[in-house]
């Protein structure tokens, strides 16, 4: 707790005011909800539907993102219809501010009852005592139904602390039109790492489209954010690397995998095969508008690309998706970049909050989310259902889940470490440093971070 108090004191007053406003006001722009008109607060879940409905707050980012708003609204409406004794108030927070705002509001004594999370945020929430053990609150049948690798990613000191919601393993999307223009078979995606690079360079050789827009072969993130750090780690796994050993010691700089990953990034960017300094928010619209040949992204990609292209489902004819090509390890290496759900330790309505979480991961709710956004389920029994494997798209992502790894994120400073690791990309692709120089400069800082 001393460490957490020290961290909380370091947050700016402005962030604190913003977070508390987001958590305490229905009039805030961040409070997009299907039940904003229901502002009743109760100290505990009602015992019957004749009691005044209890209101639980749900901190999330999907209610404020265009691609997921519709799914969010449907999920809340269906839950409240089936559970008239519980109302859900949305605390919609943009993803970039999400972790800090939840930490600050919780430290200030105003936690949400349920919060979204992911494999970067959960260690910080667990370390700050924001998360209540999910295994103590949710039905044991649900906990035992979690996909093994996904379950490992939410287990801390032997306890399941968060409920995996949408696992989001990343797969490889390719643009069939650009494959054709580059003289490649549009129905034959790469199966090996070397083939992927060769295809990317052939597509990049197209130069520009008829409007003068540059065409890139593949999009690898290079922005200074923790997601880019995750993707660099994904690449290093394909070269046989690891971030930590079994004791939690950082071994990222041991062996040649990290160096090979940085050389891969340098080669792509120096030869204009991948854009320099791009965030995923830049790469997705590039793929959707035909300026990018390939992109490694999650199962929500189909909905995003349909919307961003302006072509809807017709755009499906222009791209395909396959498992990430194998590299040195001989397998398709990727991570779960999953969305997770946490019942907070500070909630006074944990019974109602747990009921809400159990609904969101249910067969009915996942059916809605899958239909609208293409997401998979982290529950074994649901992921195997015919309706979750109804087309090649779904089958590819369910196949990818079998080789996806949990992020090695048990340390509360993992998210910070991932962001810091992006400095190595910048140094190599923009600063004129060699991979060895970048590693020697950045890795000691990351190791020191883990000691604090």
XYZ file of C-alpha atoms in Angstrom:
452
model
C 0.000 0.000 0.000
C 2.855 2.415 0.649
C 4.046 1.943 -2.904
C 0.543 2.583 -4.264
C 0.049 5.698 -2.109
C 3.314 7.071 -3.414
C 2.207 6.410 -6.982
C -1.157 8.056 -6.462
C 0.450 11.197 -5.045
C 2.416 11.562 -8.250
C -0.667 11.943 -10.426
C -1.433 15.525 -11.388
C -4.333 17.361 -9.799
C -5.823 17.909 -13.224
C -5.957 14.158 -13.910
C -7.527 13.597 -10.503
C -10.250 16.168 -11.150
C -10.930 14.732 -14.586
C -11.175 11.169 -13.278
C -13.473 12.019 -10.385
C -15.703 14.062 -12.663
C -15.942 11.128 -15.060
C -16.869 8.780 -12.228
C -19.336 11.037 -10.449
C -21.457 12.817 -13.015
C -24.075 11.546 -15.406
C -23.790 14.794 -17.338
C -20.157 14.157 -18.187
C -19.442 13.377 -21.873
C -17.760 10.213 -20.582
C -21.049 8.879 -19.193
C -22.615 7.428 -22.335
C -25.086 4.819 -21.097
C -28.282 3.053 -21.884
C -29.563 3.972 -18.414
C -28.284 7.462 -17.613
C -31.760 8.472 -16.482
C -31.549 5.975 -13.637
C -29.383 7.749 -11.056
C -30.538 5.811 -7.989
C -27.722 4.563 -5.759
C -27.974 1.718 -3.268
C -25.405 0.339 -0.870
C -26.074 -3.283 -1.792
C -27.820 -5.378 -4.420
C -31.603 -5.645 -3.922
C -32.973 -8.935 -2.689
C -35.954 -8.941 -5.035
C -37.381 -7.114 -8.038
C -39.809 -5.317 -5.732
C -36.958 -3.322 -4.185
C -35.710 -0.108 -5.694
C -33.242 -1.022 -8.506
C -29.592 -0.892 -7.578
C -27.287 1.055 -9.869
C -23.817 -0.262 -10.643
C -21.170 1.751 -12.447
C -19.174 0.245 -15.300
C -15.887 1.878 -16.336
C -15.231 1.001 -19.958
C -13.892 2.259 -23.256
C -16.191 0.404 -25.644
C -19.115 2.791 -25.090
C -17.046 5.702 -26.438
C -15.573 3.955 -29.486
C -17.543 4.103 -32.727
C -16.871 0.480 -33.632
C -18.299 -0.940 -30.382
C -21.004 1.514 -29.266
C -23.823 -0.497 -30.846
C -22.699 -3.734 -29.195
C -22.361 -1.972 -25.849
C -25.859 -0.524 -25.999
C -27.396 -3.864 -26.959
C -25.555 -5.707 -24.192
C -26.684 -3.253 -21.521
C -30.272 -3.233 -22.784
C -30.458 -7.031 -22.746
C -28.899 -7.279 -19.293
C -31.257 -4.726 -17.785
C -34.244 -6.407 -19.453
C -33.309 -9.740 -17.898
C -32.324 -8.135 -14.562
C -34.798 -5.324 -13.818
C -33.441 -5.010 -10.286
C -30.065 -3.774 -11.585
C -29.288 -0.681 -13.660
C -25.916 -0.009 -15.288
C -24.348 3.449 -15.404
C -21.589 3.756 -17.960
C -18.361 5.548 -17.155
C -16.968 5.869 -20.673
C -13.254 6.706 -20.670
C -11.052 6.930 -23.793
C -8.563 4.087 -23.889
C -5.458 6.291 -23.683
C -6.558 7.717 -20.308
C -8.290 4.613 -19.000
C -5.748 3.019 -16.668
C -4.753 6.257 -14.940
C -8.331 7.431 -14.436
C -9.451 4.138 -12.883
C -6.410 4.117 -10.582
C -6.956 7.712 -9.498
C -10.709 7.429 -8.924
C -10.209 4.207 -6.962
C -7.483 5.763 -4.820
C -9.842 8.674 -4.162
C -12.474 6.337 -2.725
C -14.746 6.442 -5.780
C -14.098 3.181 -7.661
C -16.421 1.874 -10.345
C -18.253 -1.309 -9.417
C -17.001 -3.065 -12.542
C -14.120 -2.018 -14.736
C -12.866 -3.184 -18.078
C -9.194 -4.021 -18.230
C -6.636 -5.748 -20.416
C -3.414 -7.657 -19.922
C -1.422 -4.434 -19.574
C -3.770 -2.770 -17.086
C -4.723 -5.688 -14.838
C -1.295 -6.026 -13.141
C -1.498 -2.358 -12.141
C -5.056 -2.799 -10.871
C -4.050 -5.887 -8.891
C -0.959 -4.152 -7.510
C -3.053 -1.172 -6.394
C -5.661 -3.428 -4.739
C -8.357 -2.244 -7.156
C -9.318 -5.798 -8.192
C -11.296 -8.214 -6.057
C -10.514 -11.903 -6.727
C -12.821 -12.988 -9.541
C -12.672 -16.601 -8.401
C -14.296 -15.634 -5.087
C -17.196 -13.807 -6.731
C -18.023 -15.604 -9.968
C -19.543 -19.030 -10.500
C -16.839 -21.695 -10.343
C -18.198 -23.234 -13.542
C -17.342 -20.025 -15.393
C -13.858 -19.761 -13.881
C -13.108 -23.384 -14.798
C -14.318 -22.756 -18.357
C -11.644 -20.145 -19.201
C -9.232 -21.056 -22.002
C -6.031 -22.242 -20.288
C -3.571 -19.692 -21.712
C -6.039 -16.885 -21.131
C -6.621 -18.033 -17.558
C -2.883 -18.039 -16.921
C -2.763 -14.377 -17.887
C -5.245 -13.337 -15.176
C -3.871 -15.538 -12.384
C -1.810 -13.706 -9.745
C -0.266 -15.572 -6.818
C -2.531 -18.504 -7.563
C -5.768 -16.489 -7.705
C -7.839 -15.604 -10.777
C -8.193 -11.841 -10.361
C -9.978 -10.856 -13.589
C -12.453 -12.493 -15.942
C -11.275 -12.695 -19.562
C -14.028 -11.321 -21.792
C -12.903 -11.071 -25.412
C -9.486 -12.733 -25.919
C -8.476 -10.852 -29.090
C -5.662 -13.028 -30.423
C -3.968 -11.238 -33.319
C -3.969 -12.731 -36.816
C -2.677 -11.522 -40.209
C -5.005 -9.580 -42.508
C -3.992 -9.181 -46.162
C -5.345 -6.977 -48.956
C -6.227 -9.086 -51.984
C -6.305 -6.163 -54.412
C -2.774 -5.120 -53.517
C -1.609 -8.731 -53.754
C -2.968 -8.872 -57.300
C -1.366 -5.551 -58.297
C 1.980 -6.775 -56.916
C 1.791 -9.979 -58.959
C 1.014 -12.163 -55.946
C -1.715 -14.766 -55.668
C -4.568 -12.957 -53.861
C -5.851 -16.236 -52.431
C -2.488 -17.373 -51.075
C -1.385 -15.591 -47.884
C 2.148 -16.106 -46.527
C 2.735 -19.089 -44.277
C 6.321 -18.292 -43.221
C 7.963 -15.166 -41.851
C 10.355 -14.876 -44.799
C 7.490 -15.182 -47.275
C 5.585 -12.457 -45.426
C 8.545 -10.069 -45.710
C 9.045 -10.867 -49.410
C 5.362 -10.231 -50.130
C 5.439 -6.987 -48.150
C 8.394 -5.690 -50.162
C 6.710 -6.547 -53.467
C 3.614 -4.609 -52.413
C 5.668 -1.638 -51.207
C 7.394 -1.587 -54.613
C 4.077 -0.413 -56.087
C 5.043 3.005 -54.728
C 1.854 5.051 -54.816
C -1.729 4.589 -55.895
C -3.510 6.586 -58.619
C -4.156 9.398 -56.123
C -0.523 9.666 -55.092
C -1.040 7.964 -51.723
C 1.991 5.896 -50.618
C 1.455 2.143 -50.504
C 3.133 0.119 -47.769
C 3.587 -3.634 -47.648
C 2.908 -4.260 -43.963
C 2.087 -2.136 -40.952
C 4.146 -2.546 -37.798
C 3.502 -0.058 -35.009
C 6.285 2.357 -34.130
C 4.533 4.929 -31.961
C 5.659 5.543 -28.377
C 2.871 3.697 -26.594
C 2.589 0.447 -24.672
C 0.685 -1.266 -27.502
C 3.737 -0.807 -29.723
C 5.807 -2.389 -26.957
C 3.436 -5.358 -26.958
C 3.833 -5.733 -30.715
C 7.634 -5.542 -30.514
C 7.462 -8.311 -27.927
C 5.200 -10.317 -30.256
C 7.816 -9.991 -33.001
C 10.581 -11.076 -30.630
C 8.583 -14.182 -29.716
C 8.592 -15.094 -33.416
C 12.392 -14.949 -33.246
C 12.432 -17.183 -30.168
C 12.629 -14.494 -27.510
C 11.187 -14.132 -23.999
C 10.579 -11.140 -21.759
C 10.909 -12.798 -18.357
C 12.037 -16.181 -17.105
C 10.043 -18.476 -14.828
C 11.130 -16.470 -11.780
C 9.985 -13.158 -13.280
C 13.504 -11.907 -14.059
C 13.825 -9.862 -17.253
C 15.667 -11.798 -19.952
C 14.462 -9.748 -22.933
C 18.002 -8.741 -23.869
C 19.414 -12.265 -23.684
C 20.014 -14.137 -26.911
C 19.490 -12.587 -30.358
C 15.679 -12.321 -30.602
C 15.372 -8.668 -29.533
C 18.224 -7.618 -31.816
C 16.672 -9.493 -34.747
C 13.313 -7.850 -34.020
C 14.838 -4.374 -34.122
C 16.688 -5.212 -37.341
C 13.370 -6.382 -38.805
C 11.763 -3.043 -37.864
C 14.719 -1.063 -39.230
C 14.654 -2.944 -42.525
C 10.919 -2.367 -42.996
C 11.025 1.329 -42.159
C 14.293 2.174 -43.941
C 12.908 0.618 -47.130
C 9.471 2.227 -46.709
C 7.817 -1.171 -46.406
C 6.150 -0.038 -43.163
C 5.363 3.590 -42.240
C 7.594 5.259 -39.665
C 6.265 5.992 -36.191
C 2.744 4.753 -36.882
C 0.236 3.914 -34.168
C -2.389 1.220 -34.635
C -4.937 4.025 -34.980
C -3.021 5.100 -38.110
C -2.553 1.634 -39.561
C -6.159 0.453 -39.406
C -7.572 3.174 -41.698
C -4.605 2.694 -44.023
C -5.535 -0.960 -44.406
C -9.217 -0.092 -44.828
C -8.459 2.361 -47.641
C -6.080 0.145 -49.606
C -2.801 1.802 -48.624
C -1.476 -1.158 -46.611
C -0.902 -4.698 -47.826
C -0.883 -6.570 -44.507
C -1.643 -5.905 -40.862
C -1.512 -8.032 -37.710
C -4.653 -7.157 -35.747
C -7.352 -8.605 -33.509
C -10.708 -10.228 -34.172
C -12.537 -6.887 -34.110
C -10.699 -6.015 -37.338
C -13.545 -6.996 -39.637
C -15.989 -4.529 -38.086
C -13.357 -1.780 -37.974
C -12.365 -2.270 -41.610
C -15.947 -2.400 -42.813
C -16.703 0.890 -41.090
C -13.461 2.654 -42.003
C -13.624 1.648 -45.661
C -17.104 3.066 -46.053
C -17.999 -0.091 -47.993
C -19.545 -2.134 -45.207
C -19.652 -5.895 -45.719
C -18.740 -5.418 -49.407
C -15.204 -4.666 -48.268
C -14.894 -8.301 -47.123
C -14.282 -9.248 -50.766
C -11.056 -7.239 -50.785
C -9.194 -8.863 -47.892
C -8.514 -12.152 -46.161
C -7.251 -13.243 -42.766
C -4.898 -16.042 -41.764
C -2.847 -17.120 -38.777
C 0.391 -15.230 -38.128
C 3.184 -16.813 -40.231
C 5.617 -19.061 -38.409
C 9.225 -18.037 -37.847
C 12.166 -19.523 -35.957
C 10.006 -21.216 -33.346
C 8.098 -23.177 -35.963
C 4.732 -21.984 -34.678
C 2.379 -19.056 -35.139
C 3.397 -16.688 -32.347
C 0.961 -14.093 -31.051
C -0.510 -12.793 -27.793
C -3.896 -12.447 -26.220
C -4.503 -8.696 -26.208
C -7.763 -9.438 -24.480
C -10.440 -7.344 -22.879
C -11.018 -8.364 -19.277
C -13.569 -7.583 -16.579
C -12.870 -6.793 -12.933
C -15.213 -6.489 -9.978
C -13.524 -3.864 -7.849
C -12.474 -4.463 -4.270
C -13.975 -1.119 -3.254
C -17.429 -1.814 -4.686
C -20.269 -1.986 -2.151
C -22.408 -3.821 -4.720
C -20.239 -6.803 -5.560
C -23.157 -9.244 -5.799
C -24.848 -7.197 -8.519
C -21.484 -6.434 -10.138
C -20.602 -10.127 -10.334
C -23.993 -10.888 -11.873
C -23.288 -8.292 -14.555
C -19.858 -9.787 -15.306
C -21.328 -13.271 -15.521
C -23.872 -11.997 -18.044
C -21.229 -10.271 -20.211
C -19.310 -13.547 -20.618
C -22.451 -15.657 -21.115
C -23.420 -17.472 -24.295
C -26.184 -14.925 -24.954
C -23.989 -11.856 -24.519
C -21.069 -13.280 -26.475
C -23.498 -14.119 -29.280
C -24.417 -10.431 -29.529
C -20.820 -9.235 -29.314
C -19.624 -11.822 -31.838
C -22.369 -10.991 -34.331
C -21.707 -7.247 -34.218
C -17.925 -7.155 -33.751
C -16.615 -10.598 -34.632
C -15.035 -11.124 -31.208
C -14.327 -14.580 -29.852
C -15.001 -15.941 -26.372
C -12.386 -16.783 -23.744
C -14.635 -19.577 -22.453
C -13.911 -23.042 -23.820
C -17.544 -24.131 -24.039
C -18.608 -21.010 -25.937
C -15.617 -20.815 -28.287
C -16.464 -24.306 -29.547
C -20.105 -23.534 -30.401
C -21.103 -23.703 -34.113
C -22.303 -20.085 -34.043
C -18.822 -18.997 -32.934
C -17.243 -20.900 -35.841
C -19.731 -20.083 -38.562
C -17.235 -18.856 -41.175
C -13.535 -18.854 -42.073
C -13.015 -15.605 -40.177
C -14.201 -17.075 -36.883
C -12.378 -20.345 -37.446
C -9.075 -18.541 -38.082
C -9.262 -16.653 -34.795
C -10.318 -19.704 -32.820
C -7.369 -21.531 -34.395
C -5.073 -18.618 -33.499
C -6.180 -18.853 -29.875
C -4.604 -22.302 -29.654
C -1.099 -20.892 -30.129
C -1.594 -17.452 -28.544
C 0.347 -16.723 -25.366
C -0.651 -14.599 -22.391
C 1.388 -11.434 -22.148
C 4.089 -11.824 -19.451
C 2.480 -8.997 -17.545
C 2.316 -10.051 -13.898
C 4.490 -7.159 -12.720
C 2.504 -3.923 -12.071
C 5.142 -2.019 -14.054
C 4.691 -4.132 -17.208
C 2.672 -1.465 -19.027
C 5.385 1.105 -18.267
C 8.075 -1.319 -19.417
C 6.307 -1.868 -22.732
C 6.079 1.871 -23.353
C 9.752 2.358 -22.470
C 10.752 -0.455 -24.825
C 9.466 1.544 -27.795
C 12.436 3.880 -27.324
C 14.557 1.126 -28.877
C 12.509 1.275 -32.082
C 12.854 5.055 -32.262
C 16.602 4.929 -31.626
C 17.140 2.338 -34.369
C 14.739 3.684 -37.008
C 15.135 7.414 -36.404
C 18.157 8.011 -34.184
C 20.840 6.249 -36.172
C 21.685 3.829 -33.365
C 22.470 0.152 -33.854
C 20.225 -2.444 -32.196
C 23.027 -3.256 -29.757
C 23.354 0.406 -28.764
C 19.588 0.771 -28.341
C 19.346 -2.364 -26.220
C 22.300 -1.308 -24.060
C 20.659 2.096 -23.449
C 17.060 1.089 -22.783
C 17.140 -2.326 -21.127
C 18.913 -1.170 -17.926
C 16.115 1.401 -17.479
C 13.456 -1.284 -17.824
C 15.235 -3.562 -15.369
C 15.534 -0.700 -12.898
C 11.828 -0.009 -13.328
C 11.060 -3.577 -12.268
C 13.122 -3.139 -9.087
C 11.039 -0.224 -7.837
